[in-house]
Coordinates of C-alpha atoms and ligand atoms in Angstrom, one line a residue:
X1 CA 77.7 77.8 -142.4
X2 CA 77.8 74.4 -144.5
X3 CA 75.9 73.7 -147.5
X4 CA 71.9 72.4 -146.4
X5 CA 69.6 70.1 -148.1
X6 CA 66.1 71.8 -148.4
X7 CA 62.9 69.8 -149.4
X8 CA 61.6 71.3 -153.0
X9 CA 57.6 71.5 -153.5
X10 CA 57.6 68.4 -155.6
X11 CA 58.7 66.3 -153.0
X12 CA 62.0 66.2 -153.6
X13 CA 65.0 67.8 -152.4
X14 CA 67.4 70.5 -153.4
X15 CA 71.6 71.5 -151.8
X16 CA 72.0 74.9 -151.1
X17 CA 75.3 75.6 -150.9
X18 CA 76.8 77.9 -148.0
X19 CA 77.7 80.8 -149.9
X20 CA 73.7 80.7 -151.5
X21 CA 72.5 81.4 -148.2
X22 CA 75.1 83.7 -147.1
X23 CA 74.0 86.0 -149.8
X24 CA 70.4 85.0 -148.8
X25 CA 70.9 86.1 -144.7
X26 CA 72.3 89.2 -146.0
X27 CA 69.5 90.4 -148.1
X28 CA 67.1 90.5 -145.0
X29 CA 66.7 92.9 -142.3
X30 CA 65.1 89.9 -140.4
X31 CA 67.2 86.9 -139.2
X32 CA 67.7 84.0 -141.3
X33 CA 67.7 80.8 -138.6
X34 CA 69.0 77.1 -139.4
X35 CA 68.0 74.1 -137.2
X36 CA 69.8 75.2 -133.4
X37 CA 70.5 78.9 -134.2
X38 CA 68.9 81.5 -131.9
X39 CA 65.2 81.9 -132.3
X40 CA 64.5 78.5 -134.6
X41 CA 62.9 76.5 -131.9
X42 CA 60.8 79.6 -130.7
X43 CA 59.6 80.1 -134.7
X44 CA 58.7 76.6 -135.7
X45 CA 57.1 75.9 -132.2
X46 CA 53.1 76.2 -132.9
X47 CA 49.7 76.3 -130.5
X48 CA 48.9 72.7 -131.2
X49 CA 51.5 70.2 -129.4
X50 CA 50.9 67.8 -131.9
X51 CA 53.4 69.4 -134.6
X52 CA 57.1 68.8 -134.1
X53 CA 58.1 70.1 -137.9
X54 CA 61.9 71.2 -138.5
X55 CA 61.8 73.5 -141.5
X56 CA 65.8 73.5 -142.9
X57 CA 65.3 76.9 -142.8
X58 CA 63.5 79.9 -141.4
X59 CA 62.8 83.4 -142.2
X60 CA 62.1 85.4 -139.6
X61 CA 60.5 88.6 -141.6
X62 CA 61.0 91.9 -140.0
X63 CA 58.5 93.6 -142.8
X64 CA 57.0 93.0 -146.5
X65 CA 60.6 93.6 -148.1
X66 CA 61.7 90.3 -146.4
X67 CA 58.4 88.5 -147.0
X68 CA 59.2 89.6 -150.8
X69 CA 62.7 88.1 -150.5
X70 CA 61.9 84.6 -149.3
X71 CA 58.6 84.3 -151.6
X72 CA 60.9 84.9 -154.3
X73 CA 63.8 83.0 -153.2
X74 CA 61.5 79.7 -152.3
X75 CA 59.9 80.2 -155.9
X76 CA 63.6 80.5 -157.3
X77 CA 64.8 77.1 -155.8
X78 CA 61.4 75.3 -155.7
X79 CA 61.4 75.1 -152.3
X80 CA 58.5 73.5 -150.1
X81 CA 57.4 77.1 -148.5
X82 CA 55.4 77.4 -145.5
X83 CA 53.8 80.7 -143.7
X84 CA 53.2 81.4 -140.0
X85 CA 51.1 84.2 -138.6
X86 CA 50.1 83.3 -134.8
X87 CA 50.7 80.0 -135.3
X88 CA 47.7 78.7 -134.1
X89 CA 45.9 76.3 -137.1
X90 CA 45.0 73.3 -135.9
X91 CA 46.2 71.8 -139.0
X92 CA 49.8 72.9 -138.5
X93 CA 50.3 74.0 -142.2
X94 CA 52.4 76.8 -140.5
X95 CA 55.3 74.8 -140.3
X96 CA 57.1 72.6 -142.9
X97 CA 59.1 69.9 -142.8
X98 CA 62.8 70.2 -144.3
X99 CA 61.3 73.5 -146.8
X100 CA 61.6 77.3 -145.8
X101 CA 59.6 78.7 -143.6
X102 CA 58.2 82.3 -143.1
X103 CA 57.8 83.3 -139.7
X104 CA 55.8 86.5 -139.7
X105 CA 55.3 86.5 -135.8
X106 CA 58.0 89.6 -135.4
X107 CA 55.8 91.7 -137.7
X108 CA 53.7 93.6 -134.6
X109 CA 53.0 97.2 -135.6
X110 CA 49.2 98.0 -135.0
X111 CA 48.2 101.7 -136.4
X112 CA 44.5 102.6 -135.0
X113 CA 43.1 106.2 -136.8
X114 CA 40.4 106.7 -134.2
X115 CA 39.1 109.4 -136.8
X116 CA 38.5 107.4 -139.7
X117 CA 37.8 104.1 -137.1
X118 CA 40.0 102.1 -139.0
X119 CA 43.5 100.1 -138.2
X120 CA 46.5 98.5 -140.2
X121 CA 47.6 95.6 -138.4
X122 CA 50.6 93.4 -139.7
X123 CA 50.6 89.8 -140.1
X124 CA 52.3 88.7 -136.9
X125 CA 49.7 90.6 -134.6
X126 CA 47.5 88.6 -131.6
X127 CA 44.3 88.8 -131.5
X128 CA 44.9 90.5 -127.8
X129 CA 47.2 93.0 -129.0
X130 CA 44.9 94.0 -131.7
X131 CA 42.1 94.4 -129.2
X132 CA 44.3 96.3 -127.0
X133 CA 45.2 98.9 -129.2
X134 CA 41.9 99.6 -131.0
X135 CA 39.8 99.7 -127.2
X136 CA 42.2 102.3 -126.4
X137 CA 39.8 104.4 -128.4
X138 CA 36.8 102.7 -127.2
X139 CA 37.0 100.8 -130.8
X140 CA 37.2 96.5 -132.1
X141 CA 36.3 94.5 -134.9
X142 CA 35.0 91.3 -134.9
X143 CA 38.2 88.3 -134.4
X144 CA 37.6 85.5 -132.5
X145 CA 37.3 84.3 -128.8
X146 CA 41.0 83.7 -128.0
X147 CA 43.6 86.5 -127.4
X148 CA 46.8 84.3 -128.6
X149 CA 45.2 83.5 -131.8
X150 CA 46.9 85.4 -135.0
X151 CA 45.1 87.7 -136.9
X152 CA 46.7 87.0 -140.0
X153 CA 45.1 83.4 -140.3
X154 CA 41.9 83.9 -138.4
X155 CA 41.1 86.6 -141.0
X156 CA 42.3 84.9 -144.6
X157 CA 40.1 82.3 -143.3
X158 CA 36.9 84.5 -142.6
X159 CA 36.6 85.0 -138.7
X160 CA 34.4 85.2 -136.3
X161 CA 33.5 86.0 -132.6
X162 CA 31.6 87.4 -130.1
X163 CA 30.9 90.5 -131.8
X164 CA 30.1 89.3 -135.2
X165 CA 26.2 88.9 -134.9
X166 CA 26.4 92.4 -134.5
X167 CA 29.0 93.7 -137.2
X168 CA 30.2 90.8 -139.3
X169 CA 32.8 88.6 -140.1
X170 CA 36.7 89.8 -139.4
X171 CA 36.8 89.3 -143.4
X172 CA 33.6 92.0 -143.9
X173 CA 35.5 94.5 -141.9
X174 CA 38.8 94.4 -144.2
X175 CA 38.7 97.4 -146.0
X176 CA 42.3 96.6 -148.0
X177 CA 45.4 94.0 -147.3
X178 CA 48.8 94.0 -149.1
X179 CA 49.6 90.7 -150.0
X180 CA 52.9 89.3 -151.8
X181 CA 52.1 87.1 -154.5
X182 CA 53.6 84.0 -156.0
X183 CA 55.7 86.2 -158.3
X184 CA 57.4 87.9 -155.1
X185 CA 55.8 91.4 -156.0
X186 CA 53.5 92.9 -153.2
X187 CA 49.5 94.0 -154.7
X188 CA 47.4 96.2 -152.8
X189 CA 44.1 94.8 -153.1
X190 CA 40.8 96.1 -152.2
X191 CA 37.2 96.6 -153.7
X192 CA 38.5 99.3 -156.4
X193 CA 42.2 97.8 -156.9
X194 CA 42.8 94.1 -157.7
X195 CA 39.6 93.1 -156.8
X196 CA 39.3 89.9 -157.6
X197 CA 42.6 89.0 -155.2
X198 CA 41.0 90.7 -152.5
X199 CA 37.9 88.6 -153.2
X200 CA 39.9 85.6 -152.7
X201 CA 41.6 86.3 -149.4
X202 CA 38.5 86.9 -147.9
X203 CA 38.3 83.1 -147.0
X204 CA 40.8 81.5 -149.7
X205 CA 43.3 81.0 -146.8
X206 CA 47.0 82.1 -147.9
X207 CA 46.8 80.2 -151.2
X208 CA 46.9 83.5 -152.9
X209 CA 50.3 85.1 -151.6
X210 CA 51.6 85.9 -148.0
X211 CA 49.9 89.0 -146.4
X212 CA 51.8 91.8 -144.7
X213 CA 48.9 94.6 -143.9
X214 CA 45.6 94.3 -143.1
X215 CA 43.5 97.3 -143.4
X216 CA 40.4 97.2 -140.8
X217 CA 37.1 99.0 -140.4
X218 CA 36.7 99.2 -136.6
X219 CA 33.7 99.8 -134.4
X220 CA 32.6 101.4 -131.1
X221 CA 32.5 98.8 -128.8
X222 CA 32.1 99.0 -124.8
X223 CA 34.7 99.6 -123.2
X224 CA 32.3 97.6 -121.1
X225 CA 30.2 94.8 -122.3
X226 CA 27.8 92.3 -120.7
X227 CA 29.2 88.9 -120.8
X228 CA 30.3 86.3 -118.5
X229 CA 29.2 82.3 -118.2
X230 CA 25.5 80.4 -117.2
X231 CA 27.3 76.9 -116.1
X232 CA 24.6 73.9 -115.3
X233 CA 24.8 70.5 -114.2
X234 CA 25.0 68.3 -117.3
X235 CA 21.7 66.1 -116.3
X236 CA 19.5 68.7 -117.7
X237 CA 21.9 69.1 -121.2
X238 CA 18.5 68.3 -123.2
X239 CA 16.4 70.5 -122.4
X240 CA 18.5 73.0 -121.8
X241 CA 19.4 72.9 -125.5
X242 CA 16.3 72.8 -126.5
X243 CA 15.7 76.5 -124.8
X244 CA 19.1 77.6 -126.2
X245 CA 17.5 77.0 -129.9
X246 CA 14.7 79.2 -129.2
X247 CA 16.1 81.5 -127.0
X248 CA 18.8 82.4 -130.0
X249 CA 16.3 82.5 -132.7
X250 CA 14.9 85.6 -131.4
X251 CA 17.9 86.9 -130.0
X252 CA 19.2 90.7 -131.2
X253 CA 22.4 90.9 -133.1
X254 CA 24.0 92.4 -130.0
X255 CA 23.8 89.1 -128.3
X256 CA 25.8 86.3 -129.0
X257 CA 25.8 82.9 -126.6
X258 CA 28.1 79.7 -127.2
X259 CA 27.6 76.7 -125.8
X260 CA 30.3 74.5 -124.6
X261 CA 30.1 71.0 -123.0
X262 CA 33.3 69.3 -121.3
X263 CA 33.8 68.6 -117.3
X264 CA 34.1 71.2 -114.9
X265 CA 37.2 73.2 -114.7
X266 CA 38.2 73.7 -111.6
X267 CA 37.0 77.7 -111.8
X268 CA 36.8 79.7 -108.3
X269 CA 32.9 80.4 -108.2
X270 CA 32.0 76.5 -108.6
X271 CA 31.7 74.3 -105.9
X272 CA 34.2 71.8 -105.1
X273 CA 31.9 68.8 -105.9
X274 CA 31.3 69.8 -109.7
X275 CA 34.8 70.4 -110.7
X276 CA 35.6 67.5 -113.3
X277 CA 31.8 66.8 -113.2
X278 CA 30.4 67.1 -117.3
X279 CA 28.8 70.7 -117.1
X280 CA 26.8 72.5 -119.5
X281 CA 28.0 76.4 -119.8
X282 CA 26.3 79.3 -122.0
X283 CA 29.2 81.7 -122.3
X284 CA 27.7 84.7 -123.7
X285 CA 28.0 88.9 -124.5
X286 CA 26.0 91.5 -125.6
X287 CA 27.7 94.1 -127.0
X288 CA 25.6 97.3 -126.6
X289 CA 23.7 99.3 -124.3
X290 CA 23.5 97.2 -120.5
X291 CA 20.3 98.0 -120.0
X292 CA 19.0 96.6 -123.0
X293 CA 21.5 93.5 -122.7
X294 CA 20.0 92.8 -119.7
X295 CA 16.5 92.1 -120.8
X296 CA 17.8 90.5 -123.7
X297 CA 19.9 87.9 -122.0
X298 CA 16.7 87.7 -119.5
X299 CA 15.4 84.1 -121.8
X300 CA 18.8 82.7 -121.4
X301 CA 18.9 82.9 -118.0
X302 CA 15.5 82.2 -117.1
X303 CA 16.8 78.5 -118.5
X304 CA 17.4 75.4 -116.2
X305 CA 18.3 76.2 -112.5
X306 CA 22.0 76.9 -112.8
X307 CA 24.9 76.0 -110.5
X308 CA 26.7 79.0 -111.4
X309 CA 25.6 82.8 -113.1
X310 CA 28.4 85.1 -113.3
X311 CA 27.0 87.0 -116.3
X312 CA 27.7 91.2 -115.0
X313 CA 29.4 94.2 -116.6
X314 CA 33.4 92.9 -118.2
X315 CA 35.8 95.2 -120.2
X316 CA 35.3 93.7 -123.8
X317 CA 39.2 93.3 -123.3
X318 CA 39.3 91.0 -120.6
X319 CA 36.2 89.4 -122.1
X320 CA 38.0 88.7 -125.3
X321 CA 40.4 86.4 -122.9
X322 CA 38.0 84.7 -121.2
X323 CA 38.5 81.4 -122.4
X324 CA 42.4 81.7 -122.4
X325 CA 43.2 79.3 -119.6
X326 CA 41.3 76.5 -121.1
X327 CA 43.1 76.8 -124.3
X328 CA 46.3 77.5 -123.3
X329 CA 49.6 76.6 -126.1
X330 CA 51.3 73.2 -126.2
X331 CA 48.6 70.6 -124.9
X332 CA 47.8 67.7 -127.8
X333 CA 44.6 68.9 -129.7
X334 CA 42.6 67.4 -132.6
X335 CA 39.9 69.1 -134.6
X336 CA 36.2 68.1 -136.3
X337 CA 33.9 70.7 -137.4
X338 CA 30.5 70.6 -138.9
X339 CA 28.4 73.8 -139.9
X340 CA 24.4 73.7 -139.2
X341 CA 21.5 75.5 -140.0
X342 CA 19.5 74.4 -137.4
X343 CA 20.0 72.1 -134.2
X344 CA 17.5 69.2 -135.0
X345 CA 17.0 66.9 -131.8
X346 CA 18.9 64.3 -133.3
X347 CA 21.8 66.7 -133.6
X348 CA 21.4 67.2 -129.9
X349 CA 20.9 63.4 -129.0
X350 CA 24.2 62.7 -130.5
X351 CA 26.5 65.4 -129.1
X352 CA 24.7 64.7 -125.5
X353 CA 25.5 60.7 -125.7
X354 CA 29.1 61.8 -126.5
X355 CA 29.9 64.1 -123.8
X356 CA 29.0 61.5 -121.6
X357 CA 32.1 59.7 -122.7
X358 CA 34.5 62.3 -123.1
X359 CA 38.2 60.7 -123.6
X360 CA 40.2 63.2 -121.6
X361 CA 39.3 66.2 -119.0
X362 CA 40.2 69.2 -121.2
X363 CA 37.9 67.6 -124.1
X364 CA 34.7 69.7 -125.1
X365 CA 32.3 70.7 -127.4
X366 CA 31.8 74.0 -128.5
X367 CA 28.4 75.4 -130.6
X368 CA 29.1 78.6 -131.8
X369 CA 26.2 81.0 -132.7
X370 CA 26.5 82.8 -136.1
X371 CA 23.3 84.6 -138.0
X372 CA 22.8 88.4 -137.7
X373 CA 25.1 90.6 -139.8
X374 CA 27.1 87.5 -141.0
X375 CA 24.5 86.3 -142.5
X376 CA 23.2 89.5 -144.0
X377 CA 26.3 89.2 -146.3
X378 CA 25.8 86.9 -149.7
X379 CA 27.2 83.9 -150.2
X380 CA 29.3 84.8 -153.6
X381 CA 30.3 88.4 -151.8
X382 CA 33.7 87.0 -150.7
X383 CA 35.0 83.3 -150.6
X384 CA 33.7 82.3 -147.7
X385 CA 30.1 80.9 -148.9
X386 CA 28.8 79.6 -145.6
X387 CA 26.4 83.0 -144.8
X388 CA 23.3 80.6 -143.6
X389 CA 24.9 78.6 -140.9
X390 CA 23.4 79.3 -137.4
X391 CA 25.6 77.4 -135.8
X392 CA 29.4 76.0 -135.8
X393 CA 29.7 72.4 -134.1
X394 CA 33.2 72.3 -132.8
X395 CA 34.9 69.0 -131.2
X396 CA 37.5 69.7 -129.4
X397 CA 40.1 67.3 -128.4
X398 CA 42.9 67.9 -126.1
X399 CA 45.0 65.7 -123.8
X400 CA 48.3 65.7 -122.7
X401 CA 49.7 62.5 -122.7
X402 CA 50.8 60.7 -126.6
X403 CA 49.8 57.4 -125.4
X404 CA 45.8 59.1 -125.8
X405 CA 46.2 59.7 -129.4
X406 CA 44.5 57.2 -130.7
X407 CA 41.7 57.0 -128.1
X408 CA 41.1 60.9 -128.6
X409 CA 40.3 61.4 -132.4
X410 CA 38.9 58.1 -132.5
X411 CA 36.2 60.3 -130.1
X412 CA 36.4 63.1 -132.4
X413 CA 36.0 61.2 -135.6
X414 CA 33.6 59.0 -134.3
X415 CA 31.3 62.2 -132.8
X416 CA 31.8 63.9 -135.9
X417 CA 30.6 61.0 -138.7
X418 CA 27.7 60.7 -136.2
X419 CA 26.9 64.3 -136.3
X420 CA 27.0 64.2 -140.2
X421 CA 23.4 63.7 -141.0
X422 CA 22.5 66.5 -139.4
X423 CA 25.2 68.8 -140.6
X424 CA 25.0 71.1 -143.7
X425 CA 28.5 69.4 -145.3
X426 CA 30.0 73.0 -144.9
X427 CA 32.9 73.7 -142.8
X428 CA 34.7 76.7 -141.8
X429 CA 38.2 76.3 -143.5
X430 CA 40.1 78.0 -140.0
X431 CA 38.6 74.5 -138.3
X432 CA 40.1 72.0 -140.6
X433 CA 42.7 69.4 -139.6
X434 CA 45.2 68.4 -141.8
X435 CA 43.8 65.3 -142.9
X436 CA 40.6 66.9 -144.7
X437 CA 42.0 67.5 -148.2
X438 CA 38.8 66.3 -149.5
X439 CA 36.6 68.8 -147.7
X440 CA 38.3 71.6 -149.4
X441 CA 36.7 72.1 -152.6
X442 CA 32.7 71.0 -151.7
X443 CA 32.5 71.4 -147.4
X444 CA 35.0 74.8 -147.6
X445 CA 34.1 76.9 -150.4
X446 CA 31.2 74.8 -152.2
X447 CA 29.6 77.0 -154.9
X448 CA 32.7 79.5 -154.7
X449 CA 35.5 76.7 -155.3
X450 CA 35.5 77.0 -159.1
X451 CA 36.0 80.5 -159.2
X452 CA 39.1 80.3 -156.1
X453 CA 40.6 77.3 -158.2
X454 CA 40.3 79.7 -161.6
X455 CA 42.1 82.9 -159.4
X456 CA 44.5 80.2 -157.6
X457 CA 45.7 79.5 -161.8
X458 CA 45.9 83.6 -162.4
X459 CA 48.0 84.3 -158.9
X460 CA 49.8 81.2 -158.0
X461 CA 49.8 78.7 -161.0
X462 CA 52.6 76.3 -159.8
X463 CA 50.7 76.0 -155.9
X464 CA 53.6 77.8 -154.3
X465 CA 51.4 78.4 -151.5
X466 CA 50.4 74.9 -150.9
X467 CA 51.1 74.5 -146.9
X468 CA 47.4 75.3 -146.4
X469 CA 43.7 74.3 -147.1
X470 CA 44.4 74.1 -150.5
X471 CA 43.0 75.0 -153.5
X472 CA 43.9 73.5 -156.6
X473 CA 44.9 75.5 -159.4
X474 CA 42.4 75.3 -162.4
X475 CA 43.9 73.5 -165.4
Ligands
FAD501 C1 42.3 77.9 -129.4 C2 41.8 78.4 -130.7 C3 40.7 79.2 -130.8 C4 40.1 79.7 -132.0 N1 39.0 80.5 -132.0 C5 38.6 81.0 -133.1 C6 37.5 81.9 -133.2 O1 36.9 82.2 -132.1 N2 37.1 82.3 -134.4 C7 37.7 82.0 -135.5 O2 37.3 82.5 -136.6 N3 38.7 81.2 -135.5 C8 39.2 80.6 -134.4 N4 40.2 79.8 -134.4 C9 40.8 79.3 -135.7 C10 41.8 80.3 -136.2 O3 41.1 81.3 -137.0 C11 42.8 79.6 -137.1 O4 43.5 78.7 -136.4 C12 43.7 80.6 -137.8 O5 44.3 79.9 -138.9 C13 44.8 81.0 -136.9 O6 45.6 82.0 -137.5 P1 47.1 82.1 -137.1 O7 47.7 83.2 -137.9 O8 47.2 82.1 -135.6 O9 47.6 80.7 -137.6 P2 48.8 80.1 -138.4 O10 48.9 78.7 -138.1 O11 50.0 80.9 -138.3 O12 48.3 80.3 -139.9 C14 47.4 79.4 -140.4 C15 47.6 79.3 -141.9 O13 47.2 80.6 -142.5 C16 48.1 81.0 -143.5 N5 48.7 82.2 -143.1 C17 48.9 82.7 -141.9 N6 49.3 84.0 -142.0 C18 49.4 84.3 -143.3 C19 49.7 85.5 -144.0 N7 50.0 86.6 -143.4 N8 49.6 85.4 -145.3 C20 49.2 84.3 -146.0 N9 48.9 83.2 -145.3 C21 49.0 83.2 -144.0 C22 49.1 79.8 -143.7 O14 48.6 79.0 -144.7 C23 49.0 79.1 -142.3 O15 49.3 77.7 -142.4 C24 40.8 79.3 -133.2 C25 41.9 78.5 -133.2 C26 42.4 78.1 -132.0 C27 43.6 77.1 -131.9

């Protein structure tokens, strides 16, 4: 091994000589890879094909001892750090270029107690794995709608999916997390024991320390749920949102139905003609009693005359992956999201004259439906502040080819300053690009900033944890 240059966290650079490392490899029971050792490529490779980062080094932590190592070595050198659950931000803040990276991905254990209905899940855990173990026992709580996402990010940042009309945020199911802090020791932090750290990481991102445990209330959930997709031509978009608004407004918390708007995948049960047509689909589950979910999708489908129905009885499992093949790792993707508390028909007018000039075939729209139980929650109860929204605009662009770049997030951007009128100016912090520094404080955490910014000084006063959404520590 020869001596490596690292990048420091004030932007400059550090030499680390051979033997420093040596003795550095040999204090972890994980492996410690440089640039074209086994497992470097597969570790700084993330979801989003747009981030090529090569950290100078990477931790690959087999459990909290190792996590406690490398926070403590980075804040020993002043290295730029960067942490990596499932990989799967937009932003890319996972990976670091020239610093150390932590790559908690190998940190898989999942412990369901079916008699207490809860679960400790470590930071490198899918979404999909999670699921699988806890519907073993007929249990879940509510993550988000695609299995390769991590669970570590998705719930520092709040989460949310189909299930969370009905029982909450991922964030109001954490019961306790153990989280390594600047200083390198590990805190256990819950509503009786540090409380104001675990108030923080529910939404605060990882500025507060690296977490190695999540502790989970989990619910009964089907096995079997009533979900599936309502997909119509695009011609009749208007009015078809217009029934989506007041359909949802009475809807019961079981029920939960996304909109998305992009051309036609080229699915089995759709005829030949629509595939790469622009469609409008109402993906959508009820988690409860079938019976019941049946009369209460009954306005949704009454909707429009649809090209497709294939709502019926799905194992919340294989629900949970439904949209898998549409967001498959690797492809190009960019990023704008607005919150709303209600869909105004301009709001509608603009996303409708935009998804008649979508840049690339895997391009969509998304409107998820919040309300119900996450809303039941107030705003200063944990960081995340944005309990009112109704609904989550998301643009998402994805092409394959570089040469689309520019034409793809000039889309985006243009859609989203267009949709900005209409919007709240909140944003969910897990939907962030990288370039939207100046969202964080006002659009992410708006009347809780000042109080994150105040615990960001207490826990991590020289922004070691800075690879993220960040939140400036109070001076
Ligand atoms: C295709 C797709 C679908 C999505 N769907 C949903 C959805 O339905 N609902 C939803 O709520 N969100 C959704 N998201 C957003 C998702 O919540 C965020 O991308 C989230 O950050 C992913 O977490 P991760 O661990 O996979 O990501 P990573 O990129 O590994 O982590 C993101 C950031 O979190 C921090 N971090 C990660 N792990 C830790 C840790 N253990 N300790 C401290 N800091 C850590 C780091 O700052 C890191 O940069 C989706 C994202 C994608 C790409």
């Amino acid at each position: 091994m020869s001596n490596v240059i690292l990048k420091t966290s004030d932007g400059g650079t550090t030499t680390l000589a051979s033997e420093v490392l040596a003795v550095f490899r040999g204090q972890l029971r994980g492996a410690l890879c440089l640039p074209g050792e086994p497992g470097y490529d597969l570790a700084r490779t993330i979801w989003n094909g747009m981030i090529d980062r090569r950290p100078a080094a990477i931790v690959r932590a087999a459990g909290a001892a190792d996590v406690m190592r490398a926070v403590a070595f980075a804040r020993e050198h002043r290295l730029l750090l960067a942490i990596r659950g499932g990989g799967h931000n937009i932003a890319g803040n996972a990976v670091c270029e020239g610093g150390l990276m932590v790559d908690l991905s190998p940190m898989k254990s999942v412990r369901i107690d079916p008699k207490s209905r809860t679960a400790r899940v470590e930071p490198g855990v899918t979404l999909g794995e999670f699921d699988r173990e806890a519907q073993a026992f007929g249990l879940a709580t509510p993550t988000g709608i695609n299995s390769t996402t991590g669970v570590a990010g998705l719930t520092l940042g709040g989460g949310f999916g189909w299930i969370s009309r009905k029982h909450g945020l991922t964030i109001d199911n954490l019961l306790s997390v153990d989280v390594v802090t600047a200083n390198g020791k590990l805190v256990h932090a819950s509503e009786k024991e540090d409380a104001d750290l675990f108030w923080a990481v529910r939404g605060g991102g990882g500025n507060f320390g690296v977490a190695t445990s999540f502790e989970f209330r989990l619910h009964p959930v089907g096995p079997e749920v009533l979900a599936g997709l309502i997909v119509h031509p695009f011609n009749k978009a208007k009015e078809l949102l217009e029934g989506y608004r007041r359909a949802v407004a009475g809807a019961p918390d079981e029920l939960t139905c996304w909109v998305v708007m992009r051309k036609a995948p080229p699915l089995p049960f759709l005829p030949k003609e629509v595939h790469g047509k622009e469609v409008l689909i109402f993906a959508l589950c009820f988690a409860g009693d079938l019976e019941k979910g049946r009369k209460a999708i009954a306005p949704i489908q009454a909707l429009g005359k649809p090209i497709a129905d294939v709502v019926g009885p799905s194992p919340f499992v294989g629900w949970q992956t439904a949209f898998d093949p549409l967001l498959t790792p690797g492809a190009r993707n960019y990023w704008k999201s607005h919150d709303f508390v209600e869909l105004n028909d301009g709001a509608i007018k603009v996303m409708l004259d935009h998804v008649e000039r979508l840049p690339s075939p895997d391009c969509e729209v998304f409107i998820g439906n919040l309300g119900g139980a996450v809303s039941r929650v107030p705003a200063q109860a944990t960081a995340y502040p944005h309990r009112d929204v109704q609904f989550v605009m998301n643009v998402h662009t994805r092409w394959s080819d570089a040469a689309n770049d520019k034409g793809c997030i000039a889309w985006a951007r243009q859609l989203f300053d267009a949709m900005t009128p209409h919007a709240t100016g909140g944003v969910y912090v897990n939907f962030m690009p990288e370039e939207e520094a100046q969202r964080v404080s006002q659009g992410a955490y708006g009347p809780n900033y000042q109080r994150l910014s105040k615990l960001k000084a207490r826990y991590d006063p020289d922004n070691l944890f800075r690879m993220n959404q960040n939140i400036v520590p109070a001076t």
